[in-house]
Tab-separated table of C-alpha atoms and ligand atoms in Angstrom:
chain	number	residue	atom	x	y	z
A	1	UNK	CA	-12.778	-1.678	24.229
A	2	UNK	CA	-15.659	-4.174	23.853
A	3	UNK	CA	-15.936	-5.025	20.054
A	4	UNK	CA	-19.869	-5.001	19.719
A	5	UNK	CA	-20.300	-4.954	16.246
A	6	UNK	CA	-18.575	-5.340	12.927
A	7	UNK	CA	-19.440	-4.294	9.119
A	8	UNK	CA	-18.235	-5.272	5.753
A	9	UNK	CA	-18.960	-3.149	2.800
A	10	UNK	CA	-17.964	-4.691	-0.392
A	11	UNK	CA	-16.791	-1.416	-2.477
A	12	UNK	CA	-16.313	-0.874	-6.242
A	13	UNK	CA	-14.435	3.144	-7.254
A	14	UNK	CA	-14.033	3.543	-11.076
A	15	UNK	CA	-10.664	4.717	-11.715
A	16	UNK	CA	-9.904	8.243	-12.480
A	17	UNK	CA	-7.896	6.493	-15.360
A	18	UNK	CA	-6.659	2.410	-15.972
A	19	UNK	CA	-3.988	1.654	-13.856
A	20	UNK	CA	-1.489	-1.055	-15.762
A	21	UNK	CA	1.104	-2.830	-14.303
A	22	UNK	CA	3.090	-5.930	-15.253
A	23	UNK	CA	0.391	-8.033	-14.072
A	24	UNK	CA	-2.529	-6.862	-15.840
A	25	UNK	CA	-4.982	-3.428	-16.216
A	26	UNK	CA	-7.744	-2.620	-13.797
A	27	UNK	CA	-10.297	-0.025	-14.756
A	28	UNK	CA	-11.913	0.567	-10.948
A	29	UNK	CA	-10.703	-0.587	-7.564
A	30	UNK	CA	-12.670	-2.943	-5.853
A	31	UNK	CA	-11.759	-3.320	-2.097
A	32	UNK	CA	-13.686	-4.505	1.459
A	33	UNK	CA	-14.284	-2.241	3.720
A	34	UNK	CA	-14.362	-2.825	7.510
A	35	UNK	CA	-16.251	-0.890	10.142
A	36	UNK	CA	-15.988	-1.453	13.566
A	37	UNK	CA	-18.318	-0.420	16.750
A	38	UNK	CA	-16.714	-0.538	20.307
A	39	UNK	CA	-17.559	1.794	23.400
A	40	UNK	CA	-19.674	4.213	20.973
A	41	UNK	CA	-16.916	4.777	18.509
A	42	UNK	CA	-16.225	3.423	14.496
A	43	UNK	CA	-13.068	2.453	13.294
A	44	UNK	CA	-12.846	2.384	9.328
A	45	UNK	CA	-10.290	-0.203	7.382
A	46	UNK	CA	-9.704	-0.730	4.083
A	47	UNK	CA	-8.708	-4.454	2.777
A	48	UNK	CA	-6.023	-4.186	0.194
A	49	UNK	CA	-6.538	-7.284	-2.163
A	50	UNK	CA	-7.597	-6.684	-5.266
A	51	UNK	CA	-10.806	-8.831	-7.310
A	52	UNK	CA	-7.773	-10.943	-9.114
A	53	UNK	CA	-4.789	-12.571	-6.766
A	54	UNK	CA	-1.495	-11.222	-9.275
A	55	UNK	CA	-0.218	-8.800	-6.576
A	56	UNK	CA	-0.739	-11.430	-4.187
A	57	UNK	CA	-2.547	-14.548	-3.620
A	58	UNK	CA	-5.072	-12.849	-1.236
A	59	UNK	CA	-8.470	-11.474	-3.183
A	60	UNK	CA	-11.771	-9.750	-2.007
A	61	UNK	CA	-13.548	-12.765	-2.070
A	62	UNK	CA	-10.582	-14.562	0.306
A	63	UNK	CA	-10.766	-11.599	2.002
A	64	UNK	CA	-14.465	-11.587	2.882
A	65	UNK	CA	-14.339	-15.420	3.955
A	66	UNK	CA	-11.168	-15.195	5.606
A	67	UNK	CA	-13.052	-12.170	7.956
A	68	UNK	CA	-16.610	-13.253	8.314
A	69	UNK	CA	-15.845	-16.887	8.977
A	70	UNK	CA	-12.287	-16.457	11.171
A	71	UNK	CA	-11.163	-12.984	12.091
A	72	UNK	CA	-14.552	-11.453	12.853
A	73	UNK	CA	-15.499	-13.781	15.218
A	74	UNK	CA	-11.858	-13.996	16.653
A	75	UNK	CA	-12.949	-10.438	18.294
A	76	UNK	CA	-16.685	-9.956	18.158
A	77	UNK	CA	-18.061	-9.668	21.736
A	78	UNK	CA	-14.565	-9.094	23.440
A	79	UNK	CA	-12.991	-6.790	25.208
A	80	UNK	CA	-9.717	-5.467	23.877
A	81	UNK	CA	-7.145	-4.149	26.078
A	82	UNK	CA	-5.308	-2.147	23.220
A	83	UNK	CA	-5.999	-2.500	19.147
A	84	UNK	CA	-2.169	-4.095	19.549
A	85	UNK	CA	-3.507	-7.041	21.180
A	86	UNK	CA	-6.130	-8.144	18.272
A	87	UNK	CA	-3.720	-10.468	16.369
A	88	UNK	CA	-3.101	-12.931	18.988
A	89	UNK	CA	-6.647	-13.244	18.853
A	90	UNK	CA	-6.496	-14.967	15.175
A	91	UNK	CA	-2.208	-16.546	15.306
A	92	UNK	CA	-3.975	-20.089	14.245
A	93	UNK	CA	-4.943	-18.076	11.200
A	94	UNK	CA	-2.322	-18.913	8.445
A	95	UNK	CA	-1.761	-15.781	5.896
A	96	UNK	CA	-4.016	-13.492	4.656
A	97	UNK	CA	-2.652	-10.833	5.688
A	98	UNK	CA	-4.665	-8.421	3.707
A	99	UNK	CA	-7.719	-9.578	5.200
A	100	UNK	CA	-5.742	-9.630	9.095
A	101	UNK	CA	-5.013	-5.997	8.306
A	102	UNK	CA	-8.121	-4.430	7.138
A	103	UNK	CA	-9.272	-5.790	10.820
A	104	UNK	CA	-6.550	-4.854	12.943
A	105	UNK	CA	-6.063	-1.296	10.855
A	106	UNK	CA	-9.558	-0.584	12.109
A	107	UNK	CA	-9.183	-1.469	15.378
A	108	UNK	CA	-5.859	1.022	15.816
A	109	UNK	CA	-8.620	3.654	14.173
A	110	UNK	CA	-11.060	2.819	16.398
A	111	UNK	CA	-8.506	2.398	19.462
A	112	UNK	CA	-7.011	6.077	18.623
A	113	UNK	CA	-10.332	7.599	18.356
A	114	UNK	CA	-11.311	6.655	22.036
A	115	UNK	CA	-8.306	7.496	23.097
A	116	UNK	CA	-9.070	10.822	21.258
A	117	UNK	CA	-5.645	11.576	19.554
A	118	UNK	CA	-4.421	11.136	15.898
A	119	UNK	CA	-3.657	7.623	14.744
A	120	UNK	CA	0.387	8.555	14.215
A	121	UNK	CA	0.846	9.622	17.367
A	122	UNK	CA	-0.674	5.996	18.907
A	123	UNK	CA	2.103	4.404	16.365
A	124	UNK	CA	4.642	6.241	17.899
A	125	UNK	CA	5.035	9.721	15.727
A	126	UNK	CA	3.504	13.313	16.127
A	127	UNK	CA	2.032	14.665	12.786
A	128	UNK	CA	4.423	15.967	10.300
A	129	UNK	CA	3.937	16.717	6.413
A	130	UNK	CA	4.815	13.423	3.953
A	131	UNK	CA	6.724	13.507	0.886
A	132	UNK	CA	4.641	12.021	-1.728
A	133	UNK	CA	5.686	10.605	-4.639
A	134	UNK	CA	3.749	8.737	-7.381
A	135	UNK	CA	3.199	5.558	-9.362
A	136	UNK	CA	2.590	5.910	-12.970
A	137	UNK	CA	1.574	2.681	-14.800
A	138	UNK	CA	2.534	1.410	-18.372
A	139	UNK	CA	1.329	3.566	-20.829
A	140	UNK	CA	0.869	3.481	-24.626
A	141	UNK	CA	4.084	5.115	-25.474
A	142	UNK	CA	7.122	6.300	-24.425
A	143	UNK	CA	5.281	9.850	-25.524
A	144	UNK	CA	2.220	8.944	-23.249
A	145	UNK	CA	4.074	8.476	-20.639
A	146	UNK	CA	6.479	11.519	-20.542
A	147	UNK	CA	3.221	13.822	-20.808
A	148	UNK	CA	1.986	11.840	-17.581
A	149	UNK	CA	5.379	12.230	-15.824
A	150	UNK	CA	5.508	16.163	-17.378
A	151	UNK	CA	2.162	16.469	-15.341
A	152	UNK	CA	2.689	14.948	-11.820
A	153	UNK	CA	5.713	16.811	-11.531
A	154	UNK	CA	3.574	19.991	-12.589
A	155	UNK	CA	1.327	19.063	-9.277
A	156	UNK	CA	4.494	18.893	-7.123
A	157	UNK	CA	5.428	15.436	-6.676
A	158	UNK	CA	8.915	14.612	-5.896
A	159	UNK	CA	9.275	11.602	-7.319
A	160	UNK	CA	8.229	9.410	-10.214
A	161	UNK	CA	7.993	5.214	-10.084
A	162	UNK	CA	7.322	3.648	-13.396
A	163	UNK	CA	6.020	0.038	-13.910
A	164	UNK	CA	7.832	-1.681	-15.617
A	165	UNK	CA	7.493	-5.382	-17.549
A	166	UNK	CA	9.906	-7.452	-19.989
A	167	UNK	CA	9.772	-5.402	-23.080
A	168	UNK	CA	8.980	-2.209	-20.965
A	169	UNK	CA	12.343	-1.143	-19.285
A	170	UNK	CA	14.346	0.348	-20.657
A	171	UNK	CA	12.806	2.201	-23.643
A	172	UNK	CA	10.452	3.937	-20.906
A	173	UNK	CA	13.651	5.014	-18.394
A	174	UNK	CA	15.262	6.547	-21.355
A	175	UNK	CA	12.697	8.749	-22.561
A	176	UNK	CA	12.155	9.808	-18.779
A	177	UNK	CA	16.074	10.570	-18.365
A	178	UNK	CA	16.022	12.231	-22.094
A	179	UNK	CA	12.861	14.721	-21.143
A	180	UNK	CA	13.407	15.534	-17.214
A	181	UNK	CA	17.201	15.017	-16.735
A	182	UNK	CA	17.738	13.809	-13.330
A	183	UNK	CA	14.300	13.647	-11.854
A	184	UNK	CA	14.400	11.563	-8.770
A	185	UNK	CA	13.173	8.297	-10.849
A	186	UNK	CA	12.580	4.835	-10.006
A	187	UNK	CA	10.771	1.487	-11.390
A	188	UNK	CA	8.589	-0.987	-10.218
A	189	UNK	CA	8.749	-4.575	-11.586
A	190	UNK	CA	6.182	-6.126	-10.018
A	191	UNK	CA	8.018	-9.623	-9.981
A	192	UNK	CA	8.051	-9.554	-13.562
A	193	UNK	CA	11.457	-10.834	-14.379
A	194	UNK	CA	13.872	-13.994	-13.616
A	195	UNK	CA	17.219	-14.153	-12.219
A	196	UNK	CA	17.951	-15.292	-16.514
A	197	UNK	CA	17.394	-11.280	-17.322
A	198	UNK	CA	20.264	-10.180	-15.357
A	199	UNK	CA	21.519	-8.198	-17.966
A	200	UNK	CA	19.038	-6.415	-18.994
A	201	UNK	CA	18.470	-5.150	-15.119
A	202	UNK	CA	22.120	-4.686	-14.768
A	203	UNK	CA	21.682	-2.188	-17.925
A	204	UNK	CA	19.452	0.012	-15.956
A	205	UNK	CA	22.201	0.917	-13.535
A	206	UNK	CA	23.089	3.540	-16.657
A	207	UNK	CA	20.271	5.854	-15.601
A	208	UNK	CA	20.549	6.120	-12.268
A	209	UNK	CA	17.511	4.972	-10.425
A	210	UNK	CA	16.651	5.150	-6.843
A	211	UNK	CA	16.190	1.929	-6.515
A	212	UNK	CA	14.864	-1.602	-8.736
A	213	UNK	CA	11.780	-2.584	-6.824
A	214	UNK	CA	10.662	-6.293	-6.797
A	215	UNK	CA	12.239	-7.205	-9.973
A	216	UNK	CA	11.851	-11.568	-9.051
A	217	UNK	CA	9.393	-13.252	-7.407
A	218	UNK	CA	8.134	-12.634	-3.773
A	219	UNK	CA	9.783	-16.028	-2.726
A	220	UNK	CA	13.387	-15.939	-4.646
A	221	UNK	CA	15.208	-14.071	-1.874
A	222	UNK	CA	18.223	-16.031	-2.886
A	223	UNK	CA	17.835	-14.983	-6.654
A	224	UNK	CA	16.904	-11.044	-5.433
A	225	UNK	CA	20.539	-11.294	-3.589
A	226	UNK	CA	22.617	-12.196	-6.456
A	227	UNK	CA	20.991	-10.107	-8.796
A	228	UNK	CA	21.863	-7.489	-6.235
A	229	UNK	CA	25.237	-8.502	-5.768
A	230	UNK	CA	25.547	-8.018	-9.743
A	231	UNK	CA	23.957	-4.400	-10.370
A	232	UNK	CA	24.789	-1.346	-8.905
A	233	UNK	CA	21.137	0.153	-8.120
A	234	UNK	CA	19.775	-0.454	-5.365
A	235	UNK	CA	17.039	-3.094	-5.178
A	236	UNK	CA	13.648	-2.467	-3.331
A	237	UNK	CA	11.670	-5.457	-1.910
A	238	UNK	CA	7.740	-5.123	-1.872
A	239	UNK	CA	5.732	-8.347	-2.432
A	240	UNK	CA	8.835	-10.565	-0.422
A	241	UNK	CA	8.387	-8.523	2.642
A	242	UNK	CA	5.525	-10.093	4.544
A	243	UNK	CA	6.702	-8.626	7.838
A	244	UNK	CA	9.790	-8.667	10.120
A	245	UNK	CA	11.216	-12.459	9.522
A	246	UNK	CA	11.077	-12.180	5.985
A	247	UNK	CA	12.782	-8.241	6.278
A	248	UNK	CA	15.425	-10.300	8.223
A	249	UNK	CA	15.706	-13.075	6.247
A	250	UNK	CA	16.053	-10.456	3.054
A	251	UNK	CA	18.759	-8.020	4.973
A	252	UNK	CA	21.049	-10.794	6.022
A	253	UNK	CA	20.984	-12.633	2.789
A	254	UNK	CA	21.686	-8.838	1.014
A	255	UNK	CA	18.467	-9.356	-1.017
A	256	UNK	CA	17.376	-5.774	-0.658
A	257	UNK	CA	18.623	-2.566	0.473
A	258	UNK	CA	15.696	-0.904	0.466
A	259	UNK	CA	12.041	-1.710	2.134
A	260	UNK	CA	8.666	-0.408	0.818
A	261	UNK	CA	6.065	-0.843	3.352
A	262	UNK	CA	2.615	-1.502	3.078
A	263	UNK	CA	0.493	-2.357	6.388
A	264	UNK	CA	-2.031	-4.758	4.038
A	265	UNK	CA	0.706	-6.646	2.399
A	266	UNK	CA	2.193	-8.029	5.928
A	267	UNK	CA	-0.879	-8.376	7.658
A	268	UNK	CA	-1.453	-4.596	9.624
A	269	UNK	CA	0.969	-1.872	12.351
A	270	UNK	CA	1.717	-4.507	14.374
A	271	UNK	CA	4.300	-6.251	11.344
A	272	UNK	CA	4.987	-2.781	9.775
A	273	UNK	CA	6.126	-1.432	13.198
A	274	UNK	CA	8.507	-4.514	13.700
A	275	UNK	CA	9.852	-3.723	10.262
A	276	UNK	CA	10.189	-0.325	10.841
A	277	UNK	CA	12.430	-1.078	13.961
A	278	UNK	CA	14.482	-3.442	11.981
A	279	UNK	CA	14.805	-1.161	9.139
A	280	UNK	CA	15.852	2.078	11.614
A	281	UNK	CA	17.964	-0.121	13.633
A	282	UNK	CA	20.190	-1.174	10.817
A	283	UNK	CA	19.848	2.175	8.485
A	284	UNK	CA	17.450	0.564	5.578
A	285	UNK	CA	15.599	3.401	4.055
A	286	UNK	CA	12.014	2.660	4.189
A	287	UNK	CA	9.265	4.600	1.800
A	288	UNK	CA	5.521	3.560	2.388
A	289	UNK	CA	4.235	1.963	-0.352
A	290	UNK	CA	0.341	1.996	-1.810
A	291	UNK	CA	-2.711	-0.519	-3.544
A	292	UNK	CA	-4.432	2.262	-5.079
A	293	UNK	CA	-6.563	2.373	-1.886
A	294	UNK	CA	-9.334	5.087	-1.261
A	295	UNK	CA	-8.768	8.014	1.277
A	296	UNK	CA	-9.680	5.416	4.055
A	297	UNK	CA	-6.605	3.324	3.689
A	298	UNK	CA	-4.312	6.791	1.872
A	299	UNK	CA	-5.342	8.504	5.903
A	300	UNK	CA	-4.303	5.038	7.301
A	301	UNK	CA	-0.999	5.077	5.389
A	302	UNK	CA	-0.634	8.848	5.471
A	303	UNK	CA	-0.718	8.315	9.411
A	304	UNK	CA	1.763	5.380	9.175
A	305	UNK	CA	3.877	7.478	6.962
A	306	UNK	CA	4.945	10.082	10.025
A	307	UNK	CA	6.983	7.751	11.893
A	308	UNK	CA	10.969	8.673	11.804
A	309	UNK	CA	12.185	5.789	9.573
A	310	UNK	CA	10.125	6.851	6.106
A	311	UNK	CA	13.070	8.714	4.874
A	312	UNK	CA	11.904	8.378	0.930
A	313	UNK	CA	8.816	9.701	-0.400
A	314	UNK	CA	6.073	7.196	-0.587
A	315	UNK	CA	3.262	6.563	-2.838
A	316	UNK	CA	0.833	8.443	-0.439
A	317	UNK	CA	-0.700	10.445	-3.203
A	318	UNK	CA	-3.778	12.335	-3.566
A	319	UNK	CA	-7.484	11.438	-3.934
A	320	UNK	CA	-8.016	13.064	-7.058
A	321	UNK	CA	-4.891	10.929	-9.030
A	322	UNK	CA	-7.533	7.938	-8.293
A	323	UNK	CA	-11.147	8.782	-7.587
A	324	UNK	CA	-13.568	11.952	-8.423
A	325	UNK	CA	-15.295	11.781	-5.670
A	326	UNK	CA	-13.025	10.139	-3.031
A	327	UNK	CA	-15.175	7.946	-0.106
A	328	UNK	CA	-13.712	10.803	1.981
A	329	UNK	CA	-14.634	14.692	2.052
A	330	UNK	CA	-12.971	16.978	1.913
A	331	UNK	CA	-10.559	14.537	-0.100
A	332	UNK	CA	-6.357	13.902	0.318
A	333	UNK	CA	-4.443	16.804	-1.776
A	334	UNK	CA	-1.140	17.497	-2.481
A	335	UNK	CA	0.853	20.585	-1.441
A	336	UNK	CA	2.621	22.774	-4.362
A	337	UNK	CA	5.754	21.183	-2.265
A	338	UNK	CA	4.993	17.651	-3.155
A	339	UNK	CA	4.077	17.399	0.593
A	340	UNK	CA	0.381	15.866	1.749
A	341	UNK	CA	-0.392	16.847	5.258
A	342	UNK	CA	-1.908	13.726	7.679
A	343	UNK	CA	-5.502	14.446	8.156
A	344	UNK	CA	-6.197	15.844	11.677
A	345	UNK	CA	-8.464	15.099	14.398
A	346	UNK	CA	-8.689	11.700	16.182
A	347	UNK	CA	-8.039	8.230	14.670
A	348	UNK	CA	-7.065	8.851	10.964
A	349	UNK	CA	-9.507	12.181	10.907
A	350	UNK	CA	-11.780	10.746	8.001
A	351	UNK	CA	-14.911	8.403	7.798
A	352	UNK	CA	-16.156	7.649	4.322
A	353	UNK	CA	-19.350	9.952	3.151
A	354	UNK	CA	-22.558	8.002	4.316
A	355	UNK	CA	-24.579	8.813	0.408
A	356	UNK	CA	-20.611	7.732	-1.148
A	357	UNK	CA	-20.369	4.865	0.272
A	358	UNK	CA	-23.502	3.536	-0.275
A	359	UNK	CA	-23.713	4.573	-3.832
A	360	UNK	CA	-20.068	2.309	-4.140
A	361	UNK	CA	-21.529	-0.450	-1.682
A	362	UNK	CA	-22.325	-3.836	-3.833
A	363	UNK	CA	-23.117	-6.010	-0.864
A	364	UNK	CA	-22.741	-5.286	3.013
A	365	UNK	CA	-22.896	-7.681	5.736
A	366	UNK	CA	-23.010	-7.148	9.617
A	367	UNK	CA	-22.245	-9.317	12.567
A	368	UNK	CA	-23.324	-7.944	16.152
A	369	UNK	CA	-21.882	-9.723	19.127
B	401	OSB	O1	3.487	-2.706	-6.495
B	401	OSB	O2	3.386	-0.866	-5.496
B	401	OSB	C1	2.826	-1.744	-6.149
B	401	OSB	C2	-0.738	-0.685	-7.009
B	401	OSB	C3	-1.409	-1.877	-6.855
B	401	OSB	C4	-0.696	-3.005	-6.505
B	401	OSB	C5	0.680	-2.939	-6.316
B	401	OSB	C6	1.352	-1.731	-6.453
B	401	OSB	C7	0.629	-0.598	-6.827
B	401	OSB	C8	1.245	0.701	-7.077
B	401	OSB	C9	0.363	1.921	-6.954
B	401	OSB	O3	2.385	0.843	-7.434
B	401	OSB	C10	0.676	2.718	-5.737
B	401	OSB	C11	-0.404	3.735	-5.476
B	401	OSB	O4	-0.370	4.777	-6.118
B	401	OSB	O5	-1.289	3.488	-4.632
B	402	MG	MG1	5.457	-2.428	-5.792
């Protein structure tokens, strides 16, 4: 394919409702989005960072610069043998992974859509329905919260991930356990914590969790290992794993025993395949993990989400738990099974509504070869 032209749209969704974690509350997503003209087809990605770098140090603004001035004209005017190929096209490009992966994601969009078959089954996977589960931030009260949880489970989900935050653990986990008995449960740290609060992690293994995920910071492998060597529940890495050498690094030193992927976070398919093989090879459940994205990047993770190795449900949930109206129509629902069915048709199966997206669109900028 002959990349002739590329778009940016820089986005902004209000939120169905504020979405806290331990890093701070957003009220509306605001996200890049990359379109991509080859051969007489569009591929659609969807940049991950967020306006503020706390999840990461990548942000829409990096993001932007890091495309227009690097990535975008890494590609623009060449002709691509396979959307595989398009990272060697920016390795002098340190990081930004987020900004590498809105490119690259749009590219295996565009690359399935002239091949004319569904994005999974280019990663390797035929279509199959994905257990969703969700992520419910911190709330007000331990009440607030159990009247969230008391709802998703009413739409089906099969899981529930909490946030949690010093001050936020374990009072939350035990009014979950107290209401819902054994509901498949989990919580999500967000690197909030040091290898100092041992203890109180360690006092979570009480309430059975699935799994701790990210409870230290994205570099302390060494301090995620011997806080896992001193609790019994499983710990998840999300923010550490930035693609297959640090999901090595993490497995041998027993950091982990768990991986959540997310395309964005370790720079696009090409790193979350690797992982995947890594993670299959050695028996590491995997889930597929998600940045509150819009049904561009839910059909690109949905589509991810097929491939044999997601054996835990992931937090592929649907439009309307985020945005009313989605970019995408009709939007992402969930089945009364807790299930969400990969869009059909070729590439990921939706484009964002033309009159949506422009009502969203802030700024837009376009680069023909
Ligand atoms: O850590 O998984 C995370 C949202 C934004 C940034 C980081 C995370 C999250 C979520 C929400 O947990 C997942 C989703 O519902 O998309
Ligand atoms: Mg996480």
């Amino acid at each position: 394919m002959r990349i002739a032209e590329v778009r940016l749209f820089d986005v902004r969704l209000p939120l169905v409702r504020p979405f806290e974690t331990s890093f701070g509350r957003i009220d509306a997503r605001e996200f890049v989005l990359v379109a991509v003209d080859a051969d007489g087809a569009t591929g659609w990605g969807e940049c991950v960072a967020e306006v503020d770098p706390y999840y990461s140090d990548e942000t829409t603004t990096t993001a932007w610069y890091v495309l227009s001035r690097q990535l975008i004209p890494a590609v623009l005017g060449r002709s691509l043998g396979h959307a595989r190929d398009a990272s060697a096209a920016w390795t002098r490009v340190r990081g930004h992974r987020m900004a590498k992966a809105a490119l690259e994601m749009a590219l295996w969009d565009l690359q399935a859509r002239l091949d004319g078959r569904p994005l999974c089954e280019l990663l390797g996977a035929p279509a199959r329905p994905v257990a969703a589960g969700v992520s419910i931030g911190i709330q007000a009260s331990p009440e607030a919260l159990v009247d969230r949880v008391a709802a998703e489970l009413a739409d089906g989900y099969r899981r529930i991930k909490i946030k949690i935050k010093p001050g936020w653990d374990r009072q939350p986990v035990e009014a979950i356990r107290a209401r819902f008995g054994g509901v498949p449960l989990m919580v999500d740290a967000n690197a909030a914590y040091t290898i100092e609060d041992a203890p109180t992690l360690a006092a979570l293994d009480a309430f059975d969790l699935m799994m701790i995920e990210q409870p230290l910071d994205d570099g302390d492998l060494v301090d995620h290992a011997r806080l896992q060597a001193s609790i019994l529940t499983p710990i998840c890495l999300d923010e550490s794993i930035t693609g297959p050498k640090a999901a090595l690094d993490a497995l041998a030193l027993g950091a982990c025993r768990i991986i959540n992927i997310k395309p964005g976070r370790m720079g696009g398919f090409g790193p979350s395949l690797a992982v995947h093989a890594i993670a299959v090879a050695r028996g590491i459940p995997l889930w597929h993990g998600g940045m509150l994205e819009s049904g561009i990047g839910r059909a690109h993770n949905l589509h991810l989400s097929t491939l044999p190795g997601f054996t835990l449900p992931g937090d592929v949930a649907a439009s309307r738990r985020y945005f009313v109206p989605d970019l995408i129509d009709p939007p992402i629902e969930v089945r009364p099974d807790g299930c969400i069915d990969v869009p059909a048709g070729a590439g990921i199966g939706v484009v964002p509504v033309a009159s949506r997206l422009q009502a969203a669109t802030r700024r837009t900028e376009r680069f023909r070869a």
